[in-house]
Structures are given as structure tokens and as C-alpha cells.
PDB file of C-alpha atoms in Angstrom:
ATOM      1  CA  MET A  13       0.317  -0.272  -0.324  1.00 41.00           C
ATOM      2  CA  ILE A  14       2.754   2.255   0.527  1.00 48.00           C
ATOM      3  CA  ASN A  15       4.053   2.280  -2.955  1.00 50.00           C
ATOM      4  CA  VAL A  16       0.699   2.377  -4.129  1.00 49.00           C
ATOM      5  CA  ALA A  17       0.355   5.923  -1.907  1.00 51.00           C
ATOM      6  CA  ARG A  18       3.640   7.555  -3.059  1.00 56.00           C
ATOM      7  CA  ILE A  19       2.737   6.606  -7.210  1.00 44.00           C
ATOM      8  CA  ILE A  20      -0.403   8.550  -5.578  1.00 52.00           C
ATOM      9  CA  ILE A  21       1.319  11.248  -3.832  1.00 51.00           C
ATOM     10  CA  ALA A  22       3.313  11.822  -6.854  1.00 50.00           C
ATOM     11  CA  PHE A  23       0.423  12.417  -8.823  1.00 46.00           C
ATOM     12  CA  LEU A  24      -1.694  14.559  -6.676  1.00 51.00           C
ATOM     13  CA  MET A  25       1.815  16.778  -6.677  1.00 50.00           C
ATOM     14  CA  LEU A  26       1.159  17.212 -10.332  1.00 41.00           C
ATOM     15  CA  LEU A  27      -2.715  19.068  -9.916  1.00 44.00           C
ATOM     16  CA  ASP A  28      -3.488  22.076 -11.371  1.00 40.00           C
ATOM     17  CA  HIS A  29      -0.011  21.561 -13.647  1.00 39.00           C
ATOM     18  CA  ALA A  30       0.579  20.476 -17.372  1.00 34.00           C
ATOM     19  CA  PHE A  31       2.497  17.605 -17.403  1.00 33.00           C
ATOM     20  CA  ALA A  32       4.263  14.558 -19.746  1.00 35.00           C
ATOM     21  CA  ILE A  33       3.784  11.349 -19.747  1.00 31.00           C
ATOM     22  CA  ASP A  34       5.889   9.426 -22.207  1.00 37.00           C
ATOM     23  CA  GLY A  35       6.994  12.541 -23.996  1.00 36.00           C
ATOM     24  CA  ILE A  36       3.504  13.373 -25.039  1.00 33.00           C
ATOM     25  CA  GLU A  37       2.521  17.220 -23.377  1.00 40.00           C
ATOM     26  CA  THR A  38      -1.011  16.588 -21.699  1.00 39.00           C
ATOM     27  CA  ASN A  39      -3.196  19.100 -19.414  1.00 47.00           C
ATOM     28  CA  ARG A  40      -5.298  18.905 -16.563  1.00 46.00           C
ATOM     29  CA  LYS A  41      -8.718  18.996 -18.950  1.00 47.00           C
ATOM     30  CA  GLU A  42      -7.376  15.555 -20.952  1.00 41.00           C
ATOM     31  CA  HIS A  43      -6.609  14.184 -17.307  1.00 46.00           C
ATOM     32  CA  ASN A  44      -9.485  14.872 -15.579  1.00 54.00           C
ATOM     33  CA  SER A  45      -9.036  12.078 -13.311  1.00 66.00           C
ATOM     34  CA  THR A  46      -7.165  14.567 -10.428  1.00 72.00           C
ATOM     35  CA  ASP A  47     -10.291  14.718  -8.373  1.00 78.00           C
ATOM     36  CA  VAL A  48     -10.072  10.787  -7.710  1.00 83.00           C
ATOM     37  CA  ILE A  49      -6.523  10.887  -7.288  1.00 86.00           C
ATOM     38  CA  PHE A  50      -7.636  13.147  -4.643  1.00 87.00           C
ATOM     39  CA  HIS A  51      -9.927  10.759  -2.906  1.00 87.00           C
ATOM     40  CA  LYS A  52      -7.561   7.826  -3.159  1.00 91.00           C
ATOM     41  CA  VAL A  53      -5.522   9.568  -1.328  1.00 93.00           C
ATOM     42  CA  LYS A  54      -7.711  10.627   1.149  1.00 93.00           C
ATOM     43  CA  GLU A  55      -9.132   7.273   1.707  1.00 95.00           C
ATOM     44  CA  LEU A  56      -5.209   6.044   2.040  1.00 95.00           C
ATOM     45  CA  ALA A  57      -4.602   8.934   4.805  1.00 97.00           C
ATOM     46  CA  LEU A  58      -7.478   8.049   6.579  1.00 97.00           C
ATOM     47  CA  LYS A  59      -6.568   4.267   7.016  1.00 96.00           C
ATOM     48  CA  GLY A  60      -3.566   5.870   8.490  1.00 97.00           C
ATOM     49  CA  ASP A  61      -0.607   5.824   5.066  1.00 96.00           C
ATOM     50  CA  ILE A  62       1.295   9.197   7.326  1.00 96.00           C
ATOM     51  CA  ASN A  63       2.336  10.134   3.574  1.00 95.00           C
ATOM     52  CA  SER A  64      -1.092  10.863   2.266  1.00 95.00           C
ATOM     53  CA  GLN A  65      -1.845  12.315   5.923  1.00 97.00           C
ATOM     54  CA  ILE A  66       0.950  14.880   5.571  1.00 96.00           C
ATOM     55  CA  ALA A  67      -0.201  14.968   1.162  1.00 94.00           C
ATOM     56  CA  ILE A  68      -3.949  15.803   2.249  1.00 96.00           C
ATOM     57  CA  GLY A  69      -2.425  18.281   5.007  1.00 96.00           C
ATOM     58  CA  ASN A  70      -0.504  20.185   2.445  1.00 94.00           C
ATOM     59  CA  ALA A  71      -3.623  20.020  -0.174  1.00 93.00           C
ATOM     60  CA  TYR A  72      -5.770  21.841   2.720  1.00 95.00           C
ATOM     61  CA  TYR A  73      -3.136  24.059   3.513  1.00 96.00           C
ATOM     62  CA  SER A  74      -2.662  25.600   0.127  1.00 93.00           C
ATOM     63  CA  GLY A  75      -6.002  24.687  -1.559  1.00 91.00           C
ATOM     64  CA  ASN A  76      -5.895  23.294  -4.880  1.00 82.00           C
ATOM     65  CA  ALA A  77      -8.807  22.970  -7.747  1.00 78.00           C
ATOM     66  CA  GLU A  78      -9.812  19.866  -5.611  1.00 77.00           C
ATOM     67  CA  VAL A  79     -10.615  21.806  -2.361  1.00 88.00           C
ATOM     68  CA  GLU A  80     -10.466  25.107  -1.142  1.00 93.00           C
ATOM     69  CA  LYS A  81      -8.181  25.632   1.539  1.00 95.00           C
ATOM     70  CA  ASP A  82      -8.600  25.454   4.794  1.00 97.00           C
ATOM     71  CA  ARG A  83      -5.930  25.771   8.090  1.00 97.00           C
ATOM     72  CA  LYS A  84      -8.136  23.718  10.370  1.00 97.00           C
ATOM     73  CA  GLU A  85      -8.670  21.013   8.108  1.00 97.00           C
ATOM     74  CA  SER A  86      -5.027  21.009   7.468  1.00 97.00           C
ATOM     75  CA  PHE A  87      -3.951  21.068  11.120  1.00 98.00           C
ATOM     76  CA  LYS A  88      -5.659  18.077  11.927  1.00 98.00           C
ATOM     77  CA  TRP A  89      -4.550  15.884   8.934  1.00 98.00           C
ATOM     78  CA  PHE A  90      -0.960  16.895   9.661  1.00 98.00           C
ATOM     79  CA  LEU A  91      -1.728  16.370  13.944  1.00 98.00           C
ATOM     80  CA  LYS A  92      -2.407  12.236  12.598  1.00 98.00           C
ATOM     81  CA  ALA A  93       0.694  11.924  10.744  1.00 98.00           C
ATOM     82  CA  ALA A  94       3.263  13.938  13.606  1.00 98.00           C
ATOM     83  CA  ASN A  95       1.395  11.474  16.100  1.00 98.00           C
ATOM     84  CA  GLN A  96       2.801   8.578  14.167  1.00 98.00           C
ATOM     85  CA  GLY A  97       5.707  10.029  14.282  1.00 97.00           C
ATOM     86  CA  SER A  98       6.333  11.916  11.576  1.00 98.00           C
ATOM     87  CA  SER A  99       8.916  14.533  11.307  1.00 98.00           C
ATOM     88  CA  ILE A 100       7.659  16.762   8.283  1.00 98.00           C
ATOM     89  CA  ALA A 101       4.495  16.635  10.247  1.00 98.00           C
ATOM     90  CA  GLY A 102       5.748  17.818  13.815  1.00 98.00           C
ATOM     91  CA  ASN A 103       7.645  20.928  11.918  1.00 98.00           C
ATOM     92  CA  ARG A 104       4.829  21.498  10.183  1.00 98.00           C
ATOM     93  CA  LEU A 105       2.570  21.889  13.554  1.00 98.00           C
ATOM     94  CA  GLY A 106       4.954  24.053  14.989  1.00 98.00           C
ATOM     95  CA  HIS A 107       5.095  26.055  12.493  1.00 98.00           C
ATOM     96  CA  MET A 108       1.109  26.422  12.365  1.00 98.00           C
ATOM     97  CA  LEU A 109       0.923  26.828  16.131  1.00 98.00           C
ATOM     98  CA  LEU A 110       3.960  29.432  16.522  1.00 98.00           C
ATOM     99  CA  PRO A 111       2.111  32.589  14.852  1.00 97.00           C
ATOM    100  CA  GLY A 112      -1.598  31.106  15.121  1.00 98.00           C
ATOM    101  CA  ASP A 113      -2.092  30.208  11.158  1.00 97.00           C
ATOM    102  CA  GLY A 114      -5.446  29.041  10.709  1.00 94.00           C
ATOM    103  CA  VAL A 115      -5.137  27.218  14.464  1.00 97.00           C
ATOM    104  CA  GLN A 116      -5.245  29.179  17.885  1.00 97.00           C
ATOM    105  CA  GLN A 117      -1.801  30.330  18.527  1.00 98.00           C
ATOM    106  CA  ASN A 118       0.141  28.316  21.365  1.00 97.00           C
ATOM    107  CA  LYS A 119       3.995  28.773  21.484  1.00 96.00           C
ATOM    108  CA  ASP A 120       4.477  26.542  24.034  1.00 96.00           C
ATOM    109  CA  LYS A 121       2.561  23.555  22.227  1.00 98.00           C
ATOM    110  CA  SER A 122       5.032  24.910  18.732  1.00 98.00           C
ATOM    111  CA  VAL A 123       7.990  24.757  21.163  1.00 97.00           C
ATOM    112  CA  GLU A 124       6.679  20.883  21.609  1.00 98.00           C
ATOM    113  CA  TRP A 125       6.284  19.828  18.226  1.00 98.00           C
ATOM    114  CA  PHE A 126       9.384  21.733  17.297  1.00 98.00           C
ATOM    115  CA  LYS A 127      11.676  19.470  19.515  1.00 98.00           C
ATOM    116  CA  LYS A 128       9.821  16.274  18.406  1.00 98.00           C
ATOM    117  CA  SER A 129      10.720  16.531  15.067  1.00 98.00           C
ATOM    118  CA  ALA A 130      14.015  18.032  15.820  1.00 98.00           C
ATOM    119  CA  ILE A 131      14.918  14.791  17.781  1.00 98.00           C
ATOM    120  CA  LEU A 132      14.247  12.790  14.578  1.00 98.00           C
ATOM    121  CA  GLY A 133      16.270  14.937  12.841  1.00 98.00           C
ATOM    122  CA  PHE A 134      14.754  17.171  10.479  1.00 98.00           C
ATOM    123  CA  ALA A 135      16.578  20.419   9.830  1.00 98.00           C
ATOM    124  CA  ASP A 136      14.265  23.017   9.611  1.00 98.00           C
ATOM    125  CA  SER A 137      12.947  21.801  13.212  1.00 98.00           C
ATOM    126  CA  GLU A 138      16.861  22.087  14.356  1.00 98.00           C
ATOM    127  CA  TYR A 139      16.879  25.438  12.985  1.00 98.00           C
ATOM    128  CA  MET A 140      14.023  26.346  14.927  1.00 98.00           C
ATOM    129  CA  MET A 141      14.857  25.283  18.024  1.00 98.00           C
ATOM    130  CA  GLY A 142      17.837  27.201  17.720  1.00 98.00           C
ATOM    131  CA  GLN A 143      15.943  29.980  16.954  1.00 98.00           C
ATOM    132  CA  MET A 144      13.955  29.327  20.307  1.00 97.00           C
ATOM    133  CA  TYR A 145      17.020  29.514  21.979  1.00 98.00           C
ATOM    134  CA  PHE A 146      18.362  32.953  20.369  1.00 98.00           C
ATOM    135  CA  SER A 147      15.853  34.532  20.850  1.00 96.00           C
ATOM    136  CA  GLY A 148      14.135  33.517  23.949  1.00 97.00           C
ATOM    137  CA  ILE A 149      10.563  32.066  22.500  1.00 93.00           C
ATOM    138  CA  THR A 150       8.604  30.453  25.600  1.00 92.00           C
ATOM    139  CA  VAL A 151      12.075  29.515  26.636  1.00 95.00           C
ATOM    140  CA  ASP A 152      15.130  31.132  28.795  1.00 97.00           C
ATOM    141  CA  VAL A 153      17.771  32.737  26.627  1.00 98.00           C
ATOM    142  CA  ASP A 154      20.300  29.942  26.071  1.00 98.00           C
ATOM    143  CA  PHE A 155      23.377  30.771  23.557  1.00 98.00           C
ATOM    144  CA  ASP A 156      24.791  27.568  23.801  1.00 98.00           C
ATOM    145  CA  LYS A 157      21.566  25.420  23.654  1.00 98.00           C
ATOM    146  CA  ALA A 158      20.701  27.714  20.465  1.00 98.00           C
ATOM    147  CA  ALA A 159      24.440  27.038  19.168  1.00 98.00           C
ATOM    148  CA  LYS A 160      24.439  23.378  19.282  1.00 98.00           C
ATOM    149  CA  TRP A 161      20.672  23.249  17.782  1.00 98.00           C
ATOM    150  CA  PHE A 162      21.816  25.416  14.775  1.00 98.00           C
ATOM    151  CA  ASP A 163      25.500  22.984  14.318  1.00 98.00           C
ATOM    152  CA  LYS A 164      22.435  19.986  13.998  1.00 98.00           C
ATOM    153  CA  ALA A 165      20.884  22.079  11.337  1.00 98.00           C
ATOM    154  CA  ALA A 166      23.999  22.726  10.137  1.00 98.00           C
ATOM    155  CA  LYS A 167      26.117  19.532   9.592  1.00 98.00           C
ATOM    156  CA  GLN A 168      23.155  18.825   7.417  1.00 98.00           C
ATOM    157  CA  HIS A 169      23.739  21.361   4.886  1.00 98.00           C
ATOM    158  CA  TYR A 170      20.561  23.299   6.205  1.00 98.00           C
ATOM    159  CA  PRO A 171      21.793  27.237   4.746  1.00 98.00           C
ATOM    160  CA  LYS A 172      20.052  29.520   8.110  1.00 97.00           C
ATOM    161  CA  ALA A 173      21.647  27.517  10.158  1.00 98.00           C
ATOM    162  CA  GLN A 174      24.808  27.580   8.633  1.00 98.00           C
ATOM    163  CA  SER A 175      25.020  31.438   8.314  1.00 98.00           C
ATOM    164  CA  LEU A 176      23.445  31.818  12.275  1.00 98.00           C
ATOM    165  CA  LEU A 177      25.846  29.270  13.414  1.00 98.00           C
ATOM    166  CA  GLY A 178      28.844  31.581  11.699  1.00 98.00           C
ATOM    167  CA  SER A 179      27.813  34.658  13.276  1.00 98.00           C
ATOM    168  CA  MET A 180      27.823  33.194  16.717  1.00 98.00           C
ATOM    169  CA  TYR A 181      31.094  31.677  16.003  1.00 98.00           C
ATOM    170  CA  SER A 182      32.530  35.376  14.728  1.00 98.00           C
ATOM    171  CA  ASN A 183      31.162  37.390  17.714  1.00 97.00           C
ATOM    172  CA  GLY A 184      32.041  34.620  19.961  1.00 98.00           C
ATOM    173  CA  THR A 185      28.223  34.255  21.460  1.00 97.00           C
ATOM    174  CA  GLY A 186      27.556  30.476  22.646  1.00 97.00           C
ATOM    175  CA  VAL A 187      30.960  29.425  21.287  1.00 98.00           C
ATOM    176  CA  ALA A 188      33.924  30.520  21.035  1.00 98.00           C
ATOM    177  CA  LYS A 189      34.967  33.096  18.980  1.00 98.00           C
ATOM    178  CA  ASN A 190      36.728  31.379  15.654  1.00 98.00           C
ATOM    179  CA  TYR A 191      36.521  33.928  12.878  1.00 98.00           C
ATOM    180  CA  LYS A 192      38.084  30.584  10.378  1.00 98.00           C
ATOM    181  CA  LYS A 193      35.033  28.293  11.336  1.00 98.00           C
ATOM    182  CA  ALA A 194      32.410  31.559  10.951  1.00 98.00           C
ATOM    183  CA  ALA A 195      34.283  31.962   7.142  1.00 98.00           C
ATOM    184  CA  VAL A 196      33.704  28.257   6.539  1.00 98.00           C
ATOM    185  CA  LEU A 197      29.982  28.118   7.136  1.00 98.00           C
ATOM    186  CA  TYR A 198      29.547  31.673   6.389  1.00 98.00           C
ATOM    187  CA  GLN A 199      30.796  30.055   2.607  1.00 98.00           C
ATOM    188  CA  GLN A 200      28.646  27.365   2.544  1.00 98.00           C
ATOM    189  CA  SER A 201      25.444  29.118   2.796  1.00 98.00           C
ATOM    190  CA  ALA A 202      26.739  31.541   0.615  1.00 98.00           C
ATOM    191  CA  GLU A 203      26.673  29.203  -2.206  1.00 97.00           C
ATOM    192  CA  LYS A 204      23.627  28.049  -1.263  1.00 96.00           C
ATOM    193  CA  GLY A 205      22.002  31.388  -1.576  1.00 94.00           C
ATOM    194  CA  ASP A 206      21.975  32.816   1.840  1.00 95.00           C
ATOM    195  CA  GLU A 207      21.714  36.783   1.492  1.00 94.00           C
ATOM    196  CA  ASN A 208      22.726  36.999   5.088  1.00 94.00           C
ATOM    197  CA  ALA A 209      25.751  34.988   4.521  1.00 97.00           C
ATOM    198  CA  GLN A 210      26.701  36.414   1.414  1.00 97.00           C
ATOM    199  CA  TYR A 211      27.029  39.659   3.182  1.00 96.00           C
ATOM    200  CA  ASN A 212      28.475  38.294   5.920  1.00 97.00           C
ATOM    201  CA  LEU A 213      31.353  36.665   3.537  1.00 98.00           C
ATOM    202  CA  GLY A 214      31.787  40.217   2.329  1.00 98.00           C
ATOM    203  CA  LEU A 215      32.566  41.661   5.272  1.00 98.00           C
ATOM    204  CA  ALA A 216      34.995  38.764   6.484  1.00 98.00           C
ATOM    205  CA  TYR A 217      37.068  39.064   3.028  1.00 98.00           C
ATOM    206  CA  TRP A 218      37.004  43.248   3.433  1.00 98.00           C
ATOM    207  CA  TYR A 219      38.265  43.286   6.982  1.00 98.00           C
ATOM    208  CA  GLY A 220      40.116  39.543   6.455  1.00 98.00           C
ATOM    209  CA  GLU A 221      38.504  37.615   9.170  1.00 98.00           C
ATOM    210  CA  GLY A 222      38.906  34.302   8.816  1.00 98.00           C
ATOM    211  CA  VAL A 223      40.057  34.500   5.387  1.00 98.00           C
ATOM    212  CA  PRO A 224      42.711  36.368   3.240  1.00 98.00           C
ATOM    213  CA  LYS A 225      42.079  39.803   3.085  1.00 98.00           C
ATOM    214  CA  SER A 226      40.861  40.866  -0.509  1.00 98.00           C
ATOM    215  CA  TYR A 227      38.739  43.460  -1.675  1.00 98.00           C
ATOM    216  CA  ILE A 228      37.284  41.485  -4.740  1.00 98.00           C
ATOM    217  CA  GLN A 229      36.046  38.702  -3.273  1.00 98.00           C
ATOM    218  CA  ALA A 230      34.390  41.409  -0.215  1.00 98.00           C
ATOM    219  CA  TYR A 231      32.718  43.336  -3.459  1.00 98.00           C
ATOM    220  CA  LYS A 232      31.859  40.351  -5.356  1.00 98.00           C
ATOM    221  CA  TRP A 233      29.946  39.357  -1.770  1.00 98.00           C
ATOM    222  CA  LEU A 234      28.781  41.952  -1.025  1.00 97.00           C
ATOM    223  CA  ASN A 235      27.303  42.757  -4.799  1.00 96.00           C
ATOM    224  CA  ILE A 236      26.023  38.698  -5.382  1.00 96.00           C
ATOM    225  CA  SER A 237      24.279  40.025  -1.706  1.00 95.00           C
ATOM    226  CA  SER A 238      22.452  42.530  -2.681  1.00 92.00           C
ATOM    227  CA  VAL A 239      20.726  40.787  -5.539  1.00 91.00           C
ATOM    228  CA  THR A 240      19.715  37.992  -4.126  1.00 88.00           C
ATOM    229  CA  MET A 241      17.775  40.236  -0.971  1.00 87.00           C
ATOM    230  CA  SER A 242      14.578  41.256  -1.388  1.00 77.00           C
ATOM    231  CA  GLU A 243      13.767  44.868  -2.127  1.00 69.00           C
ATOM    232  CA  ASP A 244      11.763  45.490   1.210  1.00 64.00           C
ATOM    233  CA  TYR A 245      13.995  43.672   3.546  1.00 69.00           C
ATOM    234  CA  LYS A 246      15.231  46.196   6.090  1.00 73.00           C
ATOM    235  CA  MET A 247      19.401  44.713   5.290  1.00 82.00           C
ATOM    236  CA  VAL A 248      19.479  45.942   1.662  1.00 84.00           C
ATOM    237  CA  GLU A 249      20.320  49.833   2.708  1.00 86.00           C
ATOM    238  CA  TYR A 250      23.560  48.421   4.541  1.00 88.00           C
ATOM    239  CA  VAL A 251      24.788  46.089   1.827  1.00 93.00           C
ATOM    240  CA  GLN A 252      24.413  48.778  -0.463  1.00 92.00           C
ATOM    241  CA  VAL A 253      26.290  51.399   2.248  1.00 93.00           C
ATOM    242  CA  SER A 254      28.818  48.882   2.592  1.00 95.00           C
ATOM    243  CA  ILE A 255      29.458  48.885  -1.653  1.00 96.00           C
ATOM    244  CA  ASP A 256      29.761  52.298  -1.735  1.00 96.00           C
ATOM    245  CA  LYS A 257      32.364  52.263   1.090  1.00 97.00           C
ATOM    246  CA  LEU A 258      33.775  49.460  -0.788  1.00 97.00           C
ATOM    247  CA  GLU A 259      34.632  51.317  -4.158  1.00 97.00           C
ATOM    248  CA  LYS A 260      36.012  54.059  -2.856  1.00 97.00           C
ATOM    249  CA  ILE A 261      39.013  52.077  -1.268  1.00 97.00           C
ATOM    250  CA  MET A 262      39.028  50.120  -4.903  1.00 98.00           C
ATOM    251  CA  SER A 263      40.715  51.149  -8.318  1.00 97.00           C
ATOM    252  CA  PRO A 264      38.177  50.193 -11.280  1.00 97.00           C
ATOM    253  CA  GLN A 265      40.327  47.429 -12.192  1.00 98.00           C
ATOM    254  CA  GLN A 266      38.984  45.887  -9.286  1.00 98.00           C
ATOM    255  CA  ILE A 267      36.010  46.820  -9.414  1.00 98.00           C
ATOM    256  CA  GLU A 268      35.346  45.358 -12.319  1.00 98.00           C
ATOM    257  CA  LYS A 269      36.935  42.414 -11.797  1.00 98.00           C
ATOM    258  CA  ALA A 270      34.796  41.957  -8.789  1.00 98.00           C
ATOM    259  CA  GLN A 271      31.526  42.892 -10.657  1.00 97.00           C
ATOM    260  CA  GLN A 272      32.519  39.978 -13.032  1.00 98.00           C
ATOM    261  CA  LEU A 273      32.822  37.751 -10.546  1.00 98.00           C
ATOM    262  CA  SER A 274      29.743  37.746  -8.927  1.00 96.00           C
ATOM    263  CA  SER A 275      27.874  38.298 -12.708  1.00 96.00           C
ATOM    264  CA  ASP A 276      29.363  34.933 -13.122  1.00 96.00           C
ATOM    265  CA  TRP A 277      28.321  33.474 -10.283  1.00 96.00           C
ATOM    266  CA  ILE A 278      24.567  35.167 -10.345  1.00 95.00           C
ATOM    267  CA  ARG A 279      24.866  33.675 -13.930  1.00 94.00           C
ATOM    268  CA  GLN A 280      25.518  30.085 -12.994  1.00 93.00           C
ATOM    269  CA  HIS A 281      22.914  30.587  -9.759  1.00 89.00           C
ATOM    270  CA  ASN A 282      19.899  31.422 -12.542  1.00 74.00           C
ATOM    271  CA  THR A 283      17.476  30.889  -9.836  1.00 53.00           C
ATOM    272  CA  TYR A 284      18.231  34.760  -8.898  1.00 49.00           C
ATOM    273  CA  GLN A 285      18.354  36.324 -12.386  1.00 45.00           C
TER     274      GLN A 285
END
């Protein structure tokens, strides 16, 4: 039954999208069986299949052609899966309970579910536990515990955790100050597209903290971060100020080289074009 469920769930994910079978383009009008597929997945969910419960929870969370958005119904299905030990569903519950997304806000319960999910090794939940201890959300601020949770997520290559743990090493918060470790974490996170890590890596190269001092590399990463950051992000102004200051101490040739390097990176990671 599990294999059947996975096949059906794969089809469910294609709802409202054109897709190809054996190289032949087709669309939803030609495949009006998606309603049948949805109900088959729901039958499996009712029988206790965890993957199906998560799929139904996702469907109700976002809404699609088969069901209207219903966050309460979504929560119900995630809860069923989480109670069976699903780390993914536990993570979803944590994210819904924390702000009160479609359900009554309950930060204490949110932490409980994030912790259960994190103990099972779900990277985002490990990161969220780090955030809880770092910011003191329903728990006492504890930078040591924050660093430990961020480290667990960072070891799973989770960019946000790598970025924040890098900042902790750079500032000596919860861990011994170590610019080299900070730079390594910034680099790993920056390459995955984290704008904060890109900015901090640029500063690291500017001041030679954990890496050889290089205005070209500094400009490259600051410039990349200015592209990857959303326009309404509060850091955008700081990035541009930093770029303007850096340009004043660089030669035209250095600026040209740095701009080329950043353009090459952005082109290779065409998500940002």
C-alpha cells in the first residue's frame, strides 16, 4: 500500500499543472481524474498512511482545484501524521502554532512539536529550536543550546543554520570566537544562496577575518547579496552603503573584476536572474 500511496501522491503534486507522460504533453482538461486521485489519497490517509496524511494536509493548507484552503483541516491531518511519529508533520504543526496560522496561537505547543521533530533529525526543526533558544521564545535565552541546535542543522547543510552559527562564531556568542569557522560556515551558506551569509562573507573578506583579506572577493559577495536580498528586506540599505564605501578604496580594475565574478556567480545560479 505504501508504494501505491507514493505513486498517487506524486500525481497529486501535479494537480493544476501541465505534465508529460511518455513525452506527450497533456493538461488537466485531458486528465480530469485528479479528483479521483485526491480521494484515493484521502482514503489511504484515513487508513493511517503517513505520507498520504501529509499530502492531504498540504493540499488543505494551500488549497487547489480539488479542495478549498482550510488551515484547520490541514492542521488536523498534520496532527494525525505527527502523532504517528512524522518529523515533517511535527514541523508543520510547529510552524502553524507559532504565529497562530489557521489555529489558535500556542507558542509552548509550537516548541514541543519543533523539539519532537528536531529530535527525529528534521533540519528545519533543529534550526527552529536554535531560534527559540537564541531569541527566548517560550524558553529562557540560552546561546549554548542555540548553538548546539544550529550546529545539528548546519551539519545537515541547512543554509540558515550555517549562516546564524557563523555569526555566533564570529561574535563569540554561545561558542568560542573563531573567525575561521565562521568564514567556512558563511561560505557554505552563501553558496546555497543565503543573503545574510553572503553579506557576512563579504565583510569577512573585507576585514580579513578568517579568510585572506580581499577587496575583490568582498565586493563580489556584497554585490551578490544585494541581488539575492528582497527589496523590502531591511538589510538592503546596509549592503548598498557597504558597497559604496568599498568602491572608494578599490581601483576601477578591481571593481570591474569583482563585478565580473559576481555576475558569473549569479549567472551560474540563475535562480536570481
